[in-house]
mmCIF file of C-alpha atoms and ligand atoms in Angstrom:
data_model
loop_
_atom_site.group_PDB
_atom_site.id
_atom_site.type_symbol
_atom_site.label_atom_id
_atom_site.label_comp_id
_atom_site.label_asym_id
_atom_site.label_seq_id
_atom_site.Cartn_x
_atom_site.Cartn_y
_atom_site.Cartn_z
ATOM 1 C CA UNK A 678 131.672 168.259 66.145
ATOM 2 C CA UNK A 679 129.034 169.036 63.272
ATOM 3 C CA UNK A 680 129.862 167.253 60.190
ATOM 4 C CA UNK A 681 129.160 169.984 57.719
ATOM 5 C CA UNK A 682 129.521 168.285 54.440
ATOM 6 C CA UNK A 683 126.708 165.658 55.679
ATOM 7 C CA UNK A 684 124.590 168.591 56.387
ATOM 8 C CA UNK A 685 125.206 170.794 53.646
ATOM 9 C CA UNK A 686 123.808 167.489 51.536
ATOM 10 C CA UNK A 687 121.093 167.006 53.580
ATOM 11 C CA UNK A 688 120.304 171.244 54.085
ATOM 12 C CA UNK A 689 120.736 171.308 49.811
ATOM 13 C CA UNK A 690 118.395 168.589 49.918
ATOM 14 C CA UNK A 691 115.141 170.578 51.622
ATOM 15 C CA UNK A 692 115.993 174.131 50.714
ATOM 16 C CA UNK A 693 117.216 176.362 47.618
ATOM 17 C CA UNK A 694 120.346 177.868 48.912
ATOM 18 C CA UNK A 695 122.204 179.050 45.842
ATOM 19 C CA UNK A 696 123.376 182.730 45.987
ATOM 20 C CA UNK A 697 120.676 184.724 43.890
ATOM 21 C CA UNK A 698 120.413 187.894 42.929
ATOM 22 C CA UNK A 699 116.989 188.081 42.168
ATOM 23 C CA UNK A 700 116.150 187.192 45.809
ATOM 24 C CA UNK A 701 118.854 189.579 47.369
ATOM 25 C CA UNK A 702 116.757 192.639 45.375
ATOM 26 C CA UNK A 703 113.446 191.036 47.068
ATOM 27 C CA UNK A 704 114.581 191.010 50.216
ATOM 28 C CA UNK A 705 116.093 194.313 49.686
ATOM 29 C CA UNK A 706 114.482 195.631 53.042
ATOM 30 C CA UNK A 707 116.584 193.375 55.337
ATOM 31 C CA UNK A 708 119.968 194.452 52.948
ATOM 32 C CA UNK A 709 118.830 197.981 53.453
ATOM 33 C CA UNK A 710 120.055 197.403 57.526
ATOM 34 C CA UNK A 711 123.728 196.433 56.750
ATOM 35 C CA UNK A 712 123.473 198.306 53.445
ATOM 36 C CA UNK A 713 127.085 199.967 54.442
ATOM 37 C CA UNK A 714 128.897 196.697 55.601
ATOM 38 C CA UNK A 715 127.200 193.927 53.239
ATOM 39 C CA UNK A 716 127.968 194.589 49.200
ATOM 40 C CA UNK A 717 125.319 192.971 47.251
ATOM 41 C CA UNK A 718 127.178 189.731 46.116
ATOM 42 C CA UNK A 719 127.665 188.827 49.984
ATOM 43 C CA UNK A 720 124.020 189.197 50.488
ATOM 44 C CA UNK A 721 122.774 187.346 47.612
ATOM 45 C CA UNK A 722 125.266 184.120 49.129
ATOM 46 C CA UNK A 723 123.173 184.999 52.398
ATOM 47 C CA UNK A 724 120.030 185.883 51.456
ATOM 48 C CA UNK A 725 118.508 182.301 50.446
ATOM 49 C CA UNK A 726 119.844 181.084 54.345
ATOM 50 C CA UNK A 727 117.889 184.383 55.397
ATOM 51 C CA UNK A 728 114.618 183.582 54.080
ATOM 52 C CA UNK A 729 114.784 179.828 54.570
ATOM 53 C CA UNK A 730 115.556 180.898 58.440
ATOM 54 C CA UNK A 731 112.841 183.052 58.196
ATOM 55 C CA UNK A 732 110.272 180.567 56.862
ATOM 56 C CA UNK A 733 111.447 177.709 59.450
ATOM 57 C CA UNK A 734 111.134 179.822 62.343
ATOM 58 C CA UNK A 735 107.505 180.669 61.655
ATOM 59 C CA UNK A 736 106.995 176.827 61.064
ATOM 60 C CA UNK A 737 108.891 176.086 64.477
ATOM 61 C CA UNK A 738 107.275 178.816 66.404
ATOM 62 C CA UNK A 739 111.015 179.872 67.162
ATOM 63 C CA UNK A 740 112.358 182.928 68.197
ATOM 64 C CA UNK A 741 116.284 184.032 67.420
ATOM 65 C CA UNK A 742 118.095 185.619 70.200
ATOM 66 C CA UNK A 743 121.534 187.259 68.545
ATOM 67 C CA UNK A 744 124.276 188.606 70.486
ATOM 68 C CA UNK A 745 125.677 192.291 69.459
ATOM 69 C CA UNK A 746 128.559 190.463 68.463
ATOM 70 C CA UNK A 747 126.883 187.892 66.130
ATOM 71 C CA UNK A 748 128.102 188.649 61.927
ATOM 72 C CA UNK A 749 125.211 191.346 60.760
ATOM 73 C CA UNK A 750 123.651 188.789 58.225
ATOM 74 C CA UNK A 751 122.585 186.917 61.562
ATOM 75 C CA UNK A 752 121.877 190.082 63.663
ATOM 76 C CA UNK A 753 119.844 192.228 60.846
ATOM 77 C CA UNK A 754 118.807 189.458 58.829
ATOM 78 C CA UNK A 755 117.163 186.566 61.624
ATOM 79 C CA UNK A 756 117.201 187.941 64.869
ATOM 80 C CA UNK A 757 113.681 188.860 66.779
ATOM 81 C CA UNK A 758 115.969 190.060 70.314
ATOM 82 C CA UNK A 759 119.209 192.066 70.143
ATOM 83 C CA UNK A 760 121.365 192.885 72.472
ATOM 84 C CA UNK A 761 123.934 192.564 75.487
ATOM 85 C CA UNK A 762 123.999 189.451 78.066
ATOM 86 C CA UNK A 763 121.964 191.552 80.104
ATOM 87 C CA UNK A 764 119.491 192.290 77.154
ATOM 88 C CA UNK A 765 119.395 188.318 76.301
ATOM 89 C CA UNK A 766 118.893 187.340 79.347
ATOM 90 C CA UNK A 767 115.973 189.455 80.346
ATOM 91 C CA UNK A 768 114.424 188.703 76.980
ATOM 92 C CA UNK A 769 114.837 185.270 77.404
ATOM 93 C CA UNK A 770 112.349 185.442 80.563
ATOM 94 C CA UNK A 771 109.506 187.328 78.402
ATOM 95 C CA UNK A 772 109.759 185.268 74.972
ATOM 96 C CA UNK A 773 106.620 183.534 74.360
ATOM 97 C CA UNK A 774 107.856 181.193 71.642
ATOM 98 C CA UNK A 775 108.725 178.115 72.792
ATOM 99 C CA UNK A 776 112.046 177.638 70.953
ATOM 100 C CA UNK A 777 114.672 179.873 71.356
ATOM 101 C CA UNK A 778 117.495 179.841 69.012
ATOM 102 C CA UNK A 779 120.611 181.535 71.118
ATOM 103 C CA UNK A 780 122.823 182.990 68.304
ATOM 104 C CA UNK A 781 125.960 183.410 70.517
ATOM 105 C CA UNK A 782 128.478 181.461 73.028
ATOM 106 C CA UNK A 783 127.453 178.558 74.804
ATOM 107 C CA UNK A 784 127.300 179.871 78.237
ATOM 108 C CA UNK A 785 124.033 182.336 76.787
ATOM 109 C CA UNK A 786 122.187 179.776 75.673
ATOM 110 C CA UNK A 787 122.742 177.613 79.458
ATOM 111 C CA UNK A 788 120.828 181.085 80.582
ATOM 112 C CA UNK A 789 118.242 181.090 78.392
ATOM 113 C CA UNK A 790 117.623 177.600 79.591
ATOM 114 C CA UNK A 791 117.717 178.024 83.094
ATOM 115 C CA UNK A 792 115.725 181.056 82.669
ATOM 116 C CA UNK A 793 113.265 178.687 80.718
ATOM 117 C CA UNK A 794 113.348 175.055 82.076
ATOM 118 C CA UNK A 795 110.250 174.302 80.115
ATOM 119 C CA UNK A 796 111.438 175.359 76.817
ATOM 120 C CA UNK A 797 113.913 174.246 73.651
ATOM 121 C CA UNK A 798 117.082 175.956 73.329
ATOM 122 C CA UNK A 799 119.158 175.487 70.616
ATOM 123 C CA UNK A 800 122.245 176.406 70.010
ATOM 124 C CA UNK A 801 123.920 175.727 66.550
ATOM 125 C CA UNK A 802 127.429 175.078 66.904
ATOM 126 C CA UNK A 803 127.781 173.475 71.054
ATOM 127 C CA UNK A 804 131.966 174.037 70.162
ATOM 128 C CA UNK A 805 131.017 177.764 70.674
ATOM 129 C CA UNK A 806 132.710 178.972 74.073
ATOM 130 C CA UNK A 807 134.615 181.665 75.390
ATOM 131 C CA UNK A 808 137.670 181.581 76.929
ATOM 132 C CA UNK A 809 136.311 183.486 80.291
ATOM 133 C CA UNK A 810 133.591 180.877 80.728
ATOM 134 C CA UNK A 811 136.179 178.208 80.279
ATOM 135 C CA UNK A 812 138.442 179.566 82.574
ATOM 136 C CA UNK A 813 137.091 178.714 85.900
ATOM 137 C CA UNK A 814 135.068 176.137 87.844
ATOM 138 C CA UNK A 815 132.674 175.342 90.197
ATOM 139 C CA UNK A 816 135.740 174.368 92.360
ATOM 140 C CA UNK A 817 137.503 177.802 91.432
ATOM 141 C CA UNK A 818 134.588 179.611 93.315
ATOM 142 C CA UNK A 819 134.906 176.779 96.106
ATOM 143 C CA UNK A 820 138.952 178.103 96.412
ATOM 144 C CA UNK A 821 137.994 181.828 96.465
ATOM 145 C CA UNK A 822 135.494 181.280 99.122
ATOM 146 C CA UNK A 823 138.063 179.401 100.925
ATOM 147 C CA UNK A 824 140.686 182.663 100.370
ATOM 148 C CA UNK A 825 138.824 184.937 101.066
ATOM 149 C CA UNK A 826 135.756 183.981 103.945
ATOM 150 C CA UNK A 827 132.512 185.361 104.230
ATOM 151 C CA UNK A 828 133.146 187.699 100.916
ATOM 152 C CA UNK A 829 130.130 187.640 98.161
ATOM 153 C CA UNK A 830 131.111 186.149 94.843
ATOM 154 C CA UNK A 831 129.877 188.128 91.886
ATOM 155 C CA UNK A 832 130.562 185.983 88.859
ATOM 156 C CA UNK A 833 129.779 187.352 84.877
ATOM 157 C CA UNK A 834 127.094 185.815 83.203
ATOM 158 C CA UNK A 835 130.128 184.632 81.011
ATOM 159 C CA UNK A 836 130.720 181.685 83.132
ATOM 160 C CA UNK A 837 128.569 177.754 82.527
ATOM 161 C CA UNK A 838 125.928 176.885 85.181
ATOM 162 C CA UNK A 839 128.011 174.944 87.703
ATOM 163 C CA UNK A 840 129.760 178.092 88.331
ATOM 164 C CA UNK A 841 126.609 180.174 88.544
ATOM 165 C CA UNK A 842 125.262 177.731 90.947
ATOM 166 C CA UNK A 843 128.207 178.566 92.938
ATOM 167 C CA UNK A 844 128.088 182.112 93.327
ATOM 168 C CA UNK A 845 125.655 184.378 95.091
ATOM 169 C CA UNK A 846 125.018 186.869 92.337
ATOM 170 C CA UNK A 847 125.598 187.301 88.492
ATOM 171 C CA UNK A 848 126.920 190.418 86.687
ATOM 172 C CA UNK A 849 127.271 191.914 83.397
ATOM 173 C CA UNK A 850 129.761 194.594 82.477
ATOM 174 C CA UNK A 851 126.545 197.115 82.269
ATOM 175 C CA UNK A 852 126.070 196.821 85.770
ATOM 176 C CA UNK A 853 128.799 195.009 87.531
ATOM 177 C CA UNK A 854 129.711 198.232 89.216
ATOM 178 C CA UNK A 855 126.688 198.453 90.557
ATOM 179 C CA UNK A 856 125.805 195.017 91.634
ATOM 180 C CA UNK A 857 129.582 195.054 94.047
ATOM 181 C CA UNK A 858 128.651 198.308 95.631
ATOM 182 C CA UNK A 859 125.666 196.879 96.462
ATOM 183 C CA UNK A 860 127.127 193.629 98.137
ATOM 184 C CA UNK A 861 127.677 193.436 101.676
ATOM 185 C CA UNK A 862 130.694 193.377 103.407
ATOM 186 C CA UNK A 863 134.193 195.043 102.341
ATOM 187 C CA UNK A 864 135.599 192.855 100.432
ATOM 188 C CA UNK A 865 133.928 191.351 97.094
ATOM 189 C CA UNK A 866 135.003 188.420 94.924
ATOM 190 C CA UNK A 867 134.561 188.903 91.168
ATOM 191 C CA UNK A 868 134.975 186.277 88.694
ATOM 192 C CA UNK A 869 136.345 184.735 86.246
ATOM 193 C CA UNK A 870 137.501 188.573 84.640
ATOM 194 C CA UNK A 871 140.252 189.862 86.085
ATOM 195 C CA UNK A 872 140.417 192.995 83.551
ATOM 196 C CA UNK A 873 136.528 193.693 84.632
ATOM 197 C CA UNK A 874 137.279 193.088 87.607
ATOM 198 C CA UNK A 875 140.112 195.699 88.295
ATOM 199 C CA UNK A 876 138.129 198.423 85.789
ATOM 200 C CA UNK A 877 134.893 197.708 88.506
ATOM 201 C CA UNK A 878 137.619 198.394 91.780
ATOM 202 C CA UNK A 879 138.496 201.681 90.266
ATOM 203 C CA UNK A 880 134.573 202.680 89.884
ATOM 204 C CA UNK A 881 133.804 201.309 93.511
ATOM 205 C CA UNK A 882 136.571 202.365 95.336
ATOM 206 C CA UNK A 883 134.377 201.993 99.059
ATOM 207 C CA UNK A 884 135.203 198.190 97.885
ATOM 208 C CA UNK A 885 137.972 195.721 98.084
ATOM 209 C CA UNK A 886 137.581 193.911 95.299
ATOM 210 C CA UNK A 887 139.390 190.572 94.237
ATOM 211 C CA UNK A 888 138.953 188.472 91.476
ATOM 212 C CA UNK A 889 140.276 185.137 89.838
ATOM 213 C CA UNK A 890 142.569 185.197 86.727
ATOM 214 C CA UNK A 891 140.546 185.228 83.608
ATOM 215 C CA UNK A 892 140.276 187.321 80.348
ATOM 216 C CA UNK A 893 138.964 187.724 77.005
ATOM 217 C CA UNK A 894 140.812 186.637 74.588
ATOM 218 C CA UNK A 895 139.634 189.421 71.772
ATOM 219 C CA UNK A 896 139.671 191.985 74.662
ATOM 220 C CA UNK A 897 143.030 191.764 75.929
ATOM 221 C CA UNK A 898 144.665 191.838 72.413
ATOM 222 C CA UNK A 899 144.064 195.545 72.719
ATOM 223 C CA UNK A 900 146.806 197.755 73.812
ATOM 224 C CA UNK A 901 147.155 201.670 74.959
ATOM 225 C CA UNK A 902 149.809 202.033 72.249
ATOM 226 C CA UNK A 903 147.497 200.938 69.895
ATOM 227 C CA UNK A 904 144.888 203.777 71.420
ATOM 228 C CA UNK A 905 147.681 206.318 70.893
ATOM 229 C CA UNK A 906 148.380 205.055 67.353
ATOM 230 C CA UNK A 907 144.741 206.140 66.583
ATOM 231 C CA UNK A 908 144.234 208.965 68.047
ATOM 232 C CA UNK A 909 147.601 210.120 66.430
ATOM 233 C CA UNK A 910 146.792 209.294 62.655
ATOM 234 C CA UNK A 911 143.404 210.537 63.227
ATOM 235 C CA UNK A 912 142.909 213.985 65.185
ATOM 236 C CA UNK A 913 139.385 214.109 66.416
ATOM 237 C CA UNK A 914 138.646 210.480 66.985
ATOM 238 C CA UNK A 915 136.459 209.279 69.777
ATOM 239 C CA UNK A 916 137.579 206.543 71.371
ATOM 240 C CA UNK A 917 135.199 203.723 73.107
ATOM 241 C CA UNK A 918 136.832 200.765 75.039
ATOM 242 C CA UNK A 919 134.934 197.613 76.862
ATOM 243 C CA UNK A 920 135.221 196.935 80.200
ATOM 244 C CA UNK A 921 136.833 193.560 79.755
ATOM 245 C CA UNK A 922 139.357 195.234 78.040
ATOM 246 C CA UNK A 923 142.664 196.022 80.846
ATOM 247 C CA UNK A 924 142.282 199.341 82.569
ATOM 248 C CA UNK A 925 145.489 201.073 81.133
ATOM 249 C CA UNK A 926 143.565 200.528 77.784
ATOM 250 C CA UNK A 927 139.976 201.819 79.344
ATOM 251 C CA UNK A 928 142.057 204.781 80.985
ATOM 252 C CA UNK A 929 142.884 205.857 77.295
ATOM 253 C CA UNK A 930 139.622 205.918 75.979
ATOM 254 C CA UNK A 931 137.120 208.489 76.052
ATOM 255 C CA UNK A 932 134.350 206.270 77.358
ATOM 256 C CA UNK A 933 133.605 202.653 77.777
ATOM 257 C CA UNK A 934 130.982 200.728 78.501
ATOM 258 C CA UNK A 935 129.178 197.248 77.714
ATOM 259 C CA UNK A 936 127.854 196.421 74.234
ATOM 260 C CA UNK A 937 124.663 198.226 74.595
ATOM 261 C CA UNK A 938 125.914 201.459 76.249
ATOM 262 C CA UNK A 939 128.238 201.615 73.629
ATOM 263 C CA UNK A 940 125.507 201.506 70.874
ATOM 264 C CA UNK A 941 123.724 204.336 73.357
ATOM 265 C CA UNK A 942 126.882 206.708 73.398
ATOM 266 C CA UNK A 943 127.239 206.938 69.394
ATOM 267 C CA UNK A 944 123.868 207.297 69.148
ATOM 268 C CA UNK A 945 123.427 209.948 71.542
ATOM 269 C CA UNK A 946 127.257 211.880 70.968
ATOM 270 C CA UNK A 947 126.873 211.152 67.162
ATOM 271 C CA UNK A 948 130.863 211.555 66.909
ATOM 272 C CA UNK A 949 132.691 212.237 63.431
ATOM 273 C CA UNK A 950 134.895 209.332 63.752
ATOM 274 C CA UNK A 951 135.039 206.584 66.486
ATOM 275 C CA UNK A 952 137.006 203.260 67.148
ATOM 276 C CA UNK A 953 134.867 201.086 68.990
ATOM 277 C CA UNK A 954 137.837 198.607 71.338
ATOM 278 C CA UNK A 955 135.093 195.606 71.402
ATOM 279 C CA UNK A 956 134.604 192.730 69.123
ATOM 280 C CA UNK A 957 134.740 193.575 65.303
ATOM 281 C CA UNK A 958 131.436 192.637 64.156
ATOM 282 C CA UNK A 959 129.793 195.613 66.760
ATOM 283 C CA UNK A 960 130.979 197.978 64.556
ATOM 284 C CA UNK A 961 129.461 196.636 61.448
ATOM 285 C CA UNK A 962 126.133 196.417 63.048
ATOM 286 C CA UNK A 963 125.419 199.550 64.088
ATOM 287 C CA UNK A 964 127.022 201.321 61.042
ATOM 288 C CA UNK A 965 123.989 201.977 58.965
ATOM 289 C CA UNK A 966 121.832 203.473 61.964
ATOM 290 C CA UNK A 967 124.659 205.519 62.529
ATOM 291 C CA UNK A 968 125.494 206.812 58.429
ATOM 292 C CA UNK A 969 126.991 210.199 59.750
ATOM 293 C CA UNK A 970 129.624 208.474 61.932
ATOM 294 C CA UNK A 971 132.818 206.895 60.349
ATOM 295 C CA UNK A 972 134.055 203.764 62.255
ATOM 296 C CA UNK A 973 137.751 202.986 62.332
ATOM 297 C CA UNK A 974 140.181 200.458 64.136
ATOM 298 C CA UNK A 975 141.179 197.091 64.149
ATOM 299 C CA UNK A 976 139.230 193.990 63.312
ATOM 300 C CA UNK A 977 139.594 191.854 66.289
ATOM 301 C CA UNK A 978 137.113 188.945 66.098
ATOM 302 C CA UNK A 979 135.824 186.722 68.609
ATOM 303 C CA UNK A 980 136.534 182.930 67.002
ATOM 304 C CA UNK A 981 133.577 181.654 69.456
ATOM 305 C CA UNK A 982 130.959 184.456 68.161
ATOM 306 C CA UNK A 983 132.395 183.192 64.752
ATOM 307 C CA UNK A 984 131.617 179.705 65.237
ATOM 308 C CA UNK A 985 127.685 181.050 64.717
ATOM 309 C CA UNK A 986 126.815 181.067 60.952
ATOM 310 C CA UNK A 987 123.447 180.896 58.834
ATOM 311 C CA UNK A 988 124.100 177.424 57.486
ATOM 312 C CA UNK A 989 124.376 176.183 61.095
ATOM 313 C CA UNK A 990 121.428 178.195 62.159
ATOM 314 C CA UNK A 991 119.411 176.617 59.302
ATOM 315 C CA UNK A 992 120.496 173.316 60.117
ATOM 316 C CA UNK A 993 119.740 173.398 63.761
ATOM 317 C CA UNK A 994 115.919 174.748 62.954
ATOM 318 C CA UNK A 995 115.361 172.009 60.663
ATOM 319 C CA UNK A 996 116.788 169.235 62.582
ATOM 320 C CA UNK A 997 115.872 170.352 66.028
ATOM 321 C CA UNK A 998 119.261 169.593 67.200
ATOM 322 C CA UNK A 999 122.156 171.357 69.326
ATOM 323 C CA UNK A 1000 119.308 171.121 71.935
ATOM 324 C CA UNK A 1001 120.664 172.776 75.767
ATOM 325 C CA UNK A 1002 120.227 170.646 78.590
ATOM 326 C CA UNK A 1003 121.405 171.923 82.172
ATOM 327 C CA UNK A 1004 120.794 169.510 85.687
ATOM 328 C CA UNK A 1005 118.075 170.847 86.688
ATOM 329 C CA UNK A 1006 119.531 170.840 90.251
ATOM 330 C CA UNK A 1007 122.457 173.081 88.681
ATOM 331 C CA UNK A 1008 119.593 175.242 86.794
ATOM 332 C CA UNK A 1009 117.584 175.827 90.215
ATOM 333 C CA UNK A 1010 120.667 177.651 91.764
ATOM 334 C CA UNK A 1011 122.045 179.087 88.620
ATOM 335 C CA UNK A 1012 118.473 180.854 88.405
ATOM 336 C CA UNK A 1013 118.744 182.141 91.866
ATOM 337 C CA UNK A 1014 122.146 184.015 90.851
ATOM 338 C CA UNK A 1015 121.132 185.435 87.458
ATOM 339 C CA UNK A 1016 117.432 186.530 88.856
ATOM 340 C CA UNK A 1017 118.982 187.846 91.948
ATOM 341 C CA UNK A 1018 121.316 190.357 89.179
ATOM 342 C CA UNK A 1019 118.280 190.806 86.638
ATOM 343 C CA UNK A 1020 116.057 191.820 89.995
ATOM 344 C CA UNK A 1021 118.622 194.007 91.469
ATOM 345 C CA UNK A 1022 119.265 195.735 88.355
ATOM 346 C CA UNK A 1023 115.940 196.573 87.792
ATOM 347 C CA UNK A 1024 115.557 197.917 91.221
ATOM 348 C CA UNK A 1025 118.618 200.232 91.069
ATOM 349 C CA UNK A 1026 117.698 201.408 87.094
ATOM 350 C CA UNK A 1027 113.796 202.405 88.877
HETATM 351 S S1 SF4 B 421 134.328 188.164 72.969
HETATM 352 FE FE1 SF4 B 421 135.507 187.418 74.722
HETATM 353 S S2 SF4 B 421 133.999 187.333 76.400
HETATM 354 FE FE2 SF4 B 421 132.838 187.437 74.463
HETATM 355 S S3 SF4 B 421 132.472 185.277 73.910
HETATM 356 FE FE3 SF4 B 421 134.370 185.917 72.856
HETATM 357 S S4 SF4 B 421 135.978 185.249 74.279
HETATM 358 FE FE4 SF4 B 421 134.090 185.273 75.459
#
């Protein structure tokens, strides 16, 4: 657990932190990106982290990989790569830097590492998880194997190492249906998301699909009621759901997706008014490239994502700590799963 009075000392000791003004105007570029979601007494508490980050990565030779879900001061104001799990991942194969700085869950930065044995990965609060990685094991794959003989297991990327190293192929939800219609065989395991799982059997229907009993914990909050609600007080709205959300919630949206194609429908459909069913902060991020649409709903947050701040950013670059380790035996066959999805996505986008 990171003691953060000890390191707010020692962080107040190297670096000017205090909120200013004068440096929020300076760096009004970066505010200009979250202009809409970030009034200009939050930024001038973030802006000194911002530039310190800045400064440190450049001194570090470090590059900051953010999540879509990560708070915008961290996703417009220190990240080099954006994006989905499927995004991260790939980038973390072309980086060049040799630290990576995963802001997200745990289980992302155990990619980036086994994508990149010979590199640093930090990862500034190790207490960040998810509540689908933590939900099955390496013998929970060993159990479905046993149930279910000679089926393929297709696990998330949100699941740790051991379990990667125990399946035959990763997924993501931008192209889990794709990756079980490609398996062999009629019957396909997915794990550890039973919601993804069951929106995937409707899509691939040729498929028997069976998975283990996981969720997200921000996804499943989300109810079709509270779809109706929306679309009641607000005639005209658009609604866009997750995949890890449960399919009588995706059946009353008007389009769901992962992270990224979510960003790629508003962009593209440009709606009036939307409700994006997903993780709070995804909203906020791609409000100001978006200035013509108006986005409503609930605030559900993910407390993992959360977990990710500046101050623990900063204090992870300047202490080179929170460093990712994976067995390398673990990493070899963890690789084999999340290269064989990154491969035979590539090959069925071509
Ligand atoms: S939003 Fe859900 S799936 Fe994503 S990290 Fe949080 S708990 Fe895990």
């Amino acid at each position: 657990m990171l003691d953060l009075t000890t390191i707010r000392s020692e962080l107040g000791s190297h670096y000017d932190l205090e909120p200013s003004l004068d440096l929020a105007e300076r760096m009004a570029d970066i505010h200009a990106r979250m202009g809409r979601v970030m009034p200009w007494p939050d930024w001038a508490i973030h802006a000194p982290y911002v530039a310190a980050i800045n400064q440190l990565k450049k001194e570090r030779g470090a590059v900051v990989l953010a999540h879509n879900y990560m708070t915008p001061q961290i996703y417009h104001g220190i990240s080099d790569v954006v994006g989905d799990s499927l995004a991260l991942a790939i980038a973390a194969t072309q980086v060049e830097a040799q630290v990576i700085v995963q802001c997200g869950v745990h289980f992302m930065a155990e990619t980036s590492k086994i994508l990149n044995p010979q590199k640093t990965v930090l990862m500034p609060d190790m207490a960040a998880g998810c509540s689908l990685a933590e939900s099955i094991t390496a013998e929970g794959i060993a159990e479905m194997r046993a149930r279910y003989p000679g089926a393929p297991v297709v696990s998330y990327v949100n699941t740790t190492a051991e379990v990667k190293a125990a399946s035959d192929i990763c997924c993501t939800s931008a192209n889990a249906a794709q990756i079980v219609a490609a398996m062999p065989g009629d019957t396909v395991i997915m794990t550890p998301d039973k919601w993804l799982a069951q929106n995937v059997a409707k899509q691939v229907p040729q498929k028997r699909v069976v998975w283990w009993d996981g969720a997200c914990i921000v996804h499943e909050q989300f109810t079709p009621q509270d779809l109706r609600d929306f679309r009641a007080w607000n005639p005209g709205l658009k609604i866009i759901a997750h995949p890890e959300c449960p399919p009588d919630v995706v059946a009353e949206a008007d389009y769901a997706g992962s992270t990224a194609n979510i960003q790629g429908w508003v962009e593209t459909e440009r709606p009036k008014q939307v409700m994006l069913v997903t993780e709070c902060s995804m909203a906020s991020n791609i409000s100001d490239a978006n200035p013509d649409v108006e986005f409503l709903g609930p605030c559900n947050m993910c407390p993992y994502m959360q977990k990710i701040t500046l101050e623990k950013v900063l204090w992870s670059l300047h202490s080179m700590t929170g460093v990712v380790e994976v067995d390398p035996k673990v990493a070899d066959r963890a690789r084999l799963a999340v290269q064989r999805m990154i491969d035979l996505s590539q090959r069925l986008a071509a």
